[in-house]
Short mmCIF file of N, CA and C in Angstrom, two decimals:
data_model
loop_
_atom_site.label_atom_id
_atom_site.label_comp_id
_atom_site.label_asym_id
_atom_site.label_seq_id
_atom_site.Cartn_x
_atom_site.Cartn_y
_atom_site.Cartn_z
N MET A 518 0.84 -1.17 0.00
CA MET A 518 0.00 0.00 0.00
C MET A 518 0.89 1.24 0.00
N PRO A 519 0.70 2.20 -0.95
CA PRO A 519 1.55 3.38 -0.99
C PRO A 519 1.29 4.29 0.21
N LYS A 520 2.33 4.98 0.59
CA LYS A 520 2.25 5.90 1.72
C LYS A 520 1.50 7.16 1.32
N GLN A 521 0.54 7.57 2.15
CA GLN A 521 -0.24 8.78 1.89
C GLN A 521 0.61 10.00 2.23
N ASN A 522 0.63 10.98 1.35
CA ASN A 522 1.38 12.21 1.57
C ASN A 522 0.45 13.23 2.21
N THR A 523 0.71 13.62 3.45
CA THR A 523 -0.18 14.54 4.16
C THR A 523 0.32 15.97 4.14
N VAL A 524 1.42 16.23 3.48
CA VAL A 524 1.96 17.58 3.42
C VAL A 524 1.22 18.37 2.34
N GLU A 525 0.76 19.57 2.72
CA GLU A 525 0.04 20.42 1.76
C GLU A 525 1.07 21.16 0.91
N VAL A 526 0.87 21.12 -0.40
CA VAL A 526 1.80 21.74 -1.34
C VAL A 526 1.14 22.98 -1.91
N PHE A 527 1.88 24.09 -1.91
CA PHE A 527 1.38 25.35 -2.44
C PHE A 527 2.01 25.62 -3.79
N ARG A 528 1.19 26.05 -4.75
CA ARG A 528 1.71 26.44 -6.06
C ARG A 528 2.09 27.90 -6.00
N ILE A 529 3.35 28.21 -6.29
CA ILE A 529 3.80 29.59 -6.22
C ILE A 529 4.13 30.15 -7.59
N THR A 530 4.00 29.35 -8.62
CA THR A 530 4.31 29.83 -9.96
C THR A 530 3.03 29.99 -10.76
N GLY A 531 3.16 30.59 -11.90
CA GLY A 531 2.03 30.75 -12.79
C GLY A 531 1.91 29.60 -13.77
N ALA A 532 2.61 28.50 -13.51
CA ALA A 532 2.59 27.36 -14.42
C ALA A 532 1.25 26.63 -14.35
N ARG A 533 0.89 26.00 -15.44
CA ARG A 533 -0.34 25.22 -15.48
C ARG A 533 -0.18 23.93 -14.70
N GLN A 534 -1.32 23.32 -14.45
CA GLN A 534 -1.34 22.00 -13.82
C GLN A 534 -0.72 21.00 -14.79
N GLY A 535 -0.08 19.97 -14.28
CA GLY A 535 0.55 18.96 -15.12
C GLY A 535 -0.47 18.24 -15.98
N LEU A 536 -0.04 17.71 -17.11
CA LEU A 536 -0.95 17.04 -18.04
C LEU A 536 -1.57 15.79 -17.41
N ALA A 537 -0.78 15.02 -16.67
CA ALA A 537 -1.31 13.81 -16.03
C ALA A 537 -2.38 14.17 -14.99
N ASP A 538 -2.13 15.24 -14.22
CA ASP A 538 -3.13 15.68 -13.23
C ASP A 538 -4.39 16.18 -13.90
N ASP A 539 -4.24 16.86 -15.03
CA ASP A 539 -5.39 17.38 -15.76
C ASP A 539 -6.25 16.23 -16.31
N VAL A 540 -5.61 15.24 -16.89
CA VAL A 540 -6.35 14.09 -17.44
C VAL A 540 -7.04 13.32 -16.32
N ARG A 541 -6.35 13.13 -15.20
CA ARG A 541 -6.93 12.42 -14.07
C ARG A 541 -8.17 13.16 -13.54
N GLY A 542 -8.12 14.48 -13.47
CA GLY A 542 -9.27 15.25 -13.01
C GLY A 542 -10.45 15.17 -13.96
N ARG A 543 -10.17 15.21 -15.28
CA ARG A 543 -11.26 15.08 -16.25
C ARG A 543 -11.88 13.68 -16.22
N GLN A 544 -11.05 12.64 -16.04
CA GLN A 544 -11.58 11.29 -15.93
C GLN A 544 -12.45 11.15 -14.68
N ARG A 545 -12.03 11.77 -13.60
CA ARG A 545 -12.81 11.70 -12.36
C ARG A 545 -14.17 12.37 -12.54
N ARG A 546 -14.20 13.55 -13.18
CA ARG A 546 -15.48 14.24 -13.42
C ARG A 546 -16.39 13.40 -14.32
N TYR A 547 -15.82 12.73 -15.32
CA TYR A 547 -16.61 11.90 -16.21
C TYR A 547 -17.21 10.70 -15.47
N VAL A 548 -16.42 10.05 -14.64
CA VAL A 548 -16.91 8.88 -13.89
C VAL A 548 -18.02 9.30 -12.93
N VAL A 549 -17.87 10.44 -12.27
CA VAL A 549 -18.91 10.92 -11.36
C VAL A 549 -20.20 11.21 -12.15
N SER A 550 -20.08 11.86 -13.30
CA SER A 550 -21.26 12.16 -14.12
C SER A 550 -21.95 10.88 -14.59
N MET A 551 -21.18 9.90 -15.01
CA MET A 551 -21.78 8.64 -15.48
C MET A 551 -22.40 7.86 -14.31
N SER A 552 -21.84 7.99 -13.12
CA SER A 552 -22.44 7.34 -11.95
C SER A 552 -23.79 7.97 -11.63
N VAL A 553 -23.87 9.30 -11.71
CA VAL A 553 -25.15 9.99 -11.49
C VAL A 553 -26.15 9.56 -12.56
N ARG A 554 -25.71 9.41 -13.78
CA ARG A 554 -26.60 8.97 -14.86
C ARG A 554 -27.13 7.56 -14.59
N THR A 555 -26.25 6.68 -14.17
CA THR A 555 -26.68 5.32 -13.88
C THR A 555 -27.72 5.29 -12.77
N VAL A 556 -27.49 6.05 -11.72
CA VAL A 556 -28.44 6.11 -10.61
C VAL A 556 -29.78 6.67 -11.09
N SER A 557 -29.74 7.71 -11.95
CA SER A 557 -31.00 8.30 -12.41
C SER A 557 -31.78 7.33 -13.31
N VAL A 558 -31.11 6.54 -14.14
CA VAL A 558 -31.81 5.58 -14.99
C VAL A 558 -32.40 4.45 -14.15
N VAL A 559 -31.66 3.97 -13.16
CA VAL A 559 -32.18 2.93 -12.26
C VAL A 559 -33.35 3.48 -11.46
N LEU A 560 -33.25 4.73 -11.01
CA LEU A 560 -34.34 5.38 -10.28
C LEU A 560 -35.58 5.53 -11.17
N ALA A 561 -35.38 5.89 -12.44
CA ALA A 561 -36.51 6.02 -13.37
C ALA A 561 -37.20 4.67 -13.57
N ALA A 562 -36.43 3.61 -13.69
CA ALA A 562 -37.03 2.28 -13.87
C ALA A 562 -37.77 1.84 -12.61
N GLY A 563 -37.22 2.16 -11.45
CA GLY A 563 -37.86 1.74 -10.20
C GLY A 563 -39.10 2.55 -9.86
N LEU A 564 -39.14 3.82 -10.25
CA LEU A 564 -40.27 4.68 -9.91
C LEU A 564 -41.30 4.81 -11.02
N TRP A 565 -41.18 4.07 -12.10
CA TRP A 565 -42.09 4.24 -13.24
C TRP A 565 -43.55 3.98 -12.86
N ASN A 566 -43.82 2.96 -12.12
CA ASN A 566 -45.20 2.64 -11.73
C ASN A 566 -45.62 3.31 -10.42
N ILE A 567 -44.70 3.89 -9.69
CA ILE A 567 -45.02 4.50 -8.39
C ILE A 567 -45.22 6.02 -8.53
N GLU A 568 -44.22 6.68 -9.03
CA GLU A 568 -44.27 8.14 -9.18
C GLU A 568 -43.77 8.47 -10.58
N ARG A 569 -44.70 8.56 -11.51
CA ARG A 569 -44.36 8.68 -12.91
C ARG A 569 -43.63 9.98 -13.23
N TYR A 570 -44.01 11.13 -12.62
CA TYR A 570 -43.37 12.42 -12.93
C TYR A 570 -41.90 12.42 -12.50
N VAL A 571 -41.61 11.89 -11.35
CA VAL A 571 -40.22 11.80 -10.88
C VAL A 571 -39.43 10.85 -11.80
N ALA A 572 -40.06 9.79 -12.22
CA ALA A 572 -39.40 8.84 -13.12
C ALA A 572 -39.08 9.48 -14.46
N ILE A 573 -39.98 10.30 -14.98
CA ILE A 573 -39.73 10.99 -16.26
C ILE A 573 -38.58 11.98 -16.12
N VAL A 574 -38.55 12.73 -15.01
CA VAL A 574 -37.44 13.67 -14.79
C VAL A 574 -36.12 12.91 -14.69
N ALA A 575 -36.10 11.81 -13.96
CA ALA A 575 -34.88 11.00 -13.84
C ALA A 575 -34.47 10.43 -15.19
N LEU A 576 -35.43 10.06 -16.01
CA LEU A 576 -35.12 9.54 -17.34
C LEU A 576 -34.54 10.62 -18.24
N VAL A 577 -35.07 11.83 -18.16
CA VAL A 577 -34.53 12.95 -18.95
C VAL A 577 -33.10 13.27 -18.49
N VAL A 578 -32.88 13.29 -17.18
CA VAL A 578 -31.52 13.53 -16.67
C VAL A 578 -30.58 12.42 -17.15
N GLY A 579 -31.04 11.20 -17.14
CA GLY A 579 -30.23 10.08 -17.61
C GLY A 579 -29.93 10.15 -19.10
N ALA A 580 -30.83 10.77 -19.87
CA ALA A 580 -30.62 10.89 -21.31
C ALA A 580 -29.72 12.08 -21.67
N VAL A 581 -29.79 13.16 -20.89
CA VAL A 581 -29.03 14.38 -21.21
C VAL A 581 -27.62 14.34 -20.62
N LEU A 582 -27.46 13.70 -19.50
CA LEU A 582 -26.18 13.72 -18.79
C LEU A 582 -25.00 13.15 -19.57
N PRO A 583 -25.13 12.13 -20.41
CA PRO A 583 -23.95 11.69 -21.17
C PRO A 583 -23.37 12.78 -22.07
N TYR A 584 -24.22 13.54 -22.72
CA TYR A 584 -23.73 14.63 -23.57
C TYR A 584 -22.97 15.66 -22.73
N VAL A 585 -23.55 16.04 -21.62
CA VAL A 585 -22.92 17.04 -20.74
C VAL A 585 -21.60 16.50 -20.20
N ALA A 586 -21.57 15.23 -19.82
CA ALA A 586 -20.35 14.63 -19.28
C ALA A 586 -19.23 14.60 -20.31
N VAL A 587 -19.56 14.28 -21.55
CA VAL A 587 -18.54 14.25 -22.60
C VAL A 587 -18.03 15.65 -22.90
N VAL A 588 -18.91 16.63 -22.95
CA VAL A 588 -18.48 18.01 -23.20
C VAL A 588 -17.56 18.48 -22.08
N ILE A 589 -17.91 18.19 -20.84
CA ILE A 589 -17.07 18.60 -19.71
C ILE A 589 -15.73 17.86 -19.74
N ALA A 590 -15.74 16.57 -20.05
CA ALA A 590 -14.50 15.79 -20.08
C ALA A 590 -13.57 16.24 -21.19
N ASN A 591 -14.13 16.69 -22.32
CA ASN A 591 -13.31 17.12 -23.44
C ASN A 591 -13.09 18.62 -23.49
N ALA A 592 -13.35 19.30 -22.40
CA ALA A 592 -13.25 20.76 -22.38
C ALA A 592 -11.83 21.23 -22.56
N GLY A 593 -10.86 20.41 -22.32
CA GLY A 593 -9.48 20.81 -22.52
C GLY A 593 -8.83 21.25 -21.23
N ARG A 594 -7.62 21.71 -21.37
CA ARG A 594 -6.84 22.11 -20.20
C ARG A 594 -7.32 23.43 -19.65
N GLU A 595 -6.90 23.69 -18.43
CA GLU A 595 -7.24 24.96 -17.79
C GLU A 595 -6.57 26.10 -18.51
N SER A 596 -7.14 27.26 -18.42
CA SER A 596 -6.53 28.41 -19.07
C SER A 596 -5.31 28.86 -18.27
N THR A 597 -4.43 29.56 -18.96
CA THR A 597 -3.23 30.05 -18.30
C THR A 597 -3.62 31.06 -17.24
N PRO A 598 -3.12 30.89 -16.03
CA PRO A 598 -3.48 31.84 -14.99
C PRO A 598 -2.88 33.21 -15.26
N GLY A 599 -3.56 34.23 -14.76
CA GLY A 599 -3.06 35.59 -14.93
C GLY A 599 -1.91 35.86 -13.98
N LEU A 600 -1.42 37.06 -14.04
CA LEU A 600 -0.34 37.44 -13.16
C LEU A 600 -0.83 37.51 -11.72
N PRO A 601 0.02 37.23 -10.76
CA PRO A 601 -0.42 37.31 -9.37
C PRO A 601 -0.79 38.74 -9.00
N SER A 602 -1.62 38.85 -7.97
CA SER A 602 -2.09 40.17 -7.57
C SER A 602 -0.98 41.01 -6.96
N THR A 603 0.13 40.40 -6.54
CA THR A 603 1.22 41.15 -5.95
C THR A 603 2.23 41.63 -6.99
N PHE A 604 1.92 41.45 -8.25
CA PHE A 604 2.81 41.88 -9.32
C PHE A 604 2.90 43.39 -9.35
N VAL A 605 4.10 43.93 -9.31
CA VAL A 605 4.30 45.37 -9.36
C VAL A 605 4.97 45.68 -10.70
N PRO A 606 4.30 46.45 -11.56
CA PRO A 606 4.92 46.75 -12.86
C PRO A 606 6.11 47.69 -12.70
N THR A 607 7.02 47.62 -13.64
CA THR A 607 8.18 48.50 -13.64
C THR A 607 7.72 49.93 -13.88
N PRO A 608 8.18 50.88 -13.06
CA PRO A 608 7.73 52.26 -13.27
C PRO A 608 8.24 52.80 -14.60
N VAL A 609 7.44 53.62 -15.21
CA VAL A 609 7.79 54.21 -16.50
C VAL A 609 8.66 55.43 -16.23
N ARG A 610 9.83 55.44 -16.86
CA ARG A 610 10.73 56.58 -16.68
C ARG A 610 10.37 57.65 -17.69
N PRO A 611 10.25 58.91 -17.24
CA PRO A 611 9.87 59.97 -18.17
C PRO A 611 10.99 60.24 -19.17
N ALA A 612 10.61 60.70 -20.35
CA ALA A 612 11.58 61.04 -21.38
C ALA A 612 12.29 62.33 -21.01
N LEU A 613 13.50 62.51 -21.53
CA LEU A 613 14.25 63.73 -21.26
C LEU A 613 13.62 64.90 -22.00
N ASP A 614 13.66 66.08 -21.34
CA ASP A 614 13.16 67.29 -21.99
C ASP A 614 14.17 67.78 -23.01
N ALA A 615 13.74 68.72 -23.86
CA ALA A 615 14.59 69.27 -24.90
C ALA A 615 15.65 70.20 -24.32
N GLY A 616 15.49 70.62 -23.10
CA GLY A 616 16.46 71.53 -22.48
C GLY A 616 15.96 72.97 -22.57
N PRO A 617 16.75 73.90 -22.05
CA PRO A 617 16.31 75.31 -22.09
C PRO A 617 16.28 75.82 -23.53
N LYS A 618 15.28 76.63 -23.82
CA LYS A 618 15.14 77.19 -25.17
C LYS A 618 15.98 78.46 -25.27
N SER A 619 16.72 78.61 -26.37
CA SER A 619 17.48 79.85 -26.60
C SER A 619 16.74 80.67 -27.63
N SER A 620 16.75 81.96 -27.45
CA SER A 620 16.04 82.81 -28.40
C SER A 620 16.88 83.01 -29.65
N ALA A 621 16.24 83.23 -30.79
CA ALA A 621 16.94 83.39 -32.07
C ALA A 621 17.65 84.72 -32.16
N ALA A 622 17.25 85.71 -31.37
CA ALA A 622 17.87 87.04 -31.43
C ALA A 622 19.23 87.06 -30.77
N GLU A 623 19.47 86.21 -29.82
CA GLU A 623 20.76 86.20 -29.13
C GLU A 623 21.73 85.32 -29.89
N PRO A 624 22.88 85.85 -30.26
CA PRO A 624 23.87 85.01 -30.92
C PRO A 624 24.51 84.06 -29.92
N ALA A 625 24.93 82.92 -30.41
CA ALA A 625 25.59 81.96 -29.57
C ALA A 625 26.96 82.49 -29.20
N PRO A 626 27.42 82.31 -27.98
CA PRO A 626 28.74 82.82 -27.59
C PRO A 626 29.83 82.12 -28.38
N ALA A 627 30.83 82.90 -28.80
CA ALA A 627 31.95 82.36 -29.56
C ALA A 627 32.89 81.64 -28.63
N ALA A 628 33.47 80.57 -29.14
CA ALA A 628 34.41 79.82 -28.33
C ALA A 628 35.71 80.60 -28.24
N GLU A 629 36.16 80.76 -27.03
CA GLU A 629 37.42 81.48 -26.84
C GLU A 629 38.55 80.50 -26.78
N GLY A 630 39.64 80.86 -27.35
CA GLY A 630 40.79 79.99 -27.34
C GLY A 630 41.46 79.99 -25.99
N THR A 631 41.89 78.89 -25.59
CA THR A 631 42.64 78.79 -24.35
C THR A 631 43.91 78.06 -24.67
N GLY A 632 44.87 78.25 -23.90
CA GLY A 632 46.12 77.56 -24.14
C GLY A 632 47.24 78.57 -24.30
N ARG A 633 48.31 78.22 -25.02
CA ARG A 633 49.48 79.07 -25.13
C ARG A 633 49.28 80.18 -26.12
N GLY A 634 48.48 80.01 -27.08
CA GLY A 634 48.34 81.07 -28.06
C GLY A 634 47.10 80.85 -28.89
N GLN A 635 46.78 81.88 -29.68
CA GLN A 635 45.63 81.80 -30.56
C GLN A 635 46.06 81.14 -31.85
N THR A 636 45.15 80.44 -32.47
CA THR A 636 45.44 79.86 -33.76
C THR A 636 44.78 80.71 -34.84
N ASP A 637 45.29 80.68 -36.02
CA ASP A 637 44.72 81.46 -37.11
C ASP A 637 43.72 80.68 -37.92
N GLY A 638 43.24 79.59 -37.43
CA GLY A 638 42.24 78.82 -38.14
C GLY A 638 42.81 77.60 -38.79
N LYS A 639 44.12 77.56 -38.98
CA LYS A 639 44.75 76.40 -39.57
C LYS A 639 45.26 75.50 -38.45
N ARG A 640 45.21 74.29 -38.73
CA ARG A 640 45.59 73.31 -37.71
C ARG A 640 47.11 73.32 -37.51
N GLY A 641 47.48 73.43 -36.25
CA GLY A 641 48.88 73.29 -35.91
C GLY A 641 49.70 74.56 -36.05
N THR A 642 49.16 75.67 -36.51
CA THR A 642 49.94 76.91 -36.61
C THR A 642 49.43 77.91 -35.60
N GLU A 643 50.33 78.66 -35.03
CA GLU A 643 49.96 79.66 -34.05
C GLU A 643 50.14 81.04 -34.65
N ALA A 644 49.28 81.95 -34.20
CA ALA A 644 49.43 83.33 -34.65
C ALA A 644 50.53 83.98 -33.86
N VAL A 645 51.36 84.75 -34.52
CA VAL A 645 52.50 85.35 -33.87
C VAL A 645 52.28 86.81 -33.61
#
């Protein structure tokens, strides 16, 4: 006899249920539905001469339940869970501004030469 696991396991990820667990759950729902159908058909047969209206309702349930059980069993896997409620989105960083505006009437300041001497505009020559 296998040992029963009594430790409760918590799911902390957003991963889906395993495929084997999903199939096992769908099979269990189908077996329960078919058991209810069997009971309702036996009840309809037993109550036919005693309580005809209850027997008709049980017969209708027994006729409709197989379709419902198959649809539920073939419904497919669970949908992907959403993000947890404790999810904090990354804050949006504002874009940089264009900077201070300069007016068109003011000329831009000329670069002043620094160093040992002024150049005459040609590279590597100094004004004397």
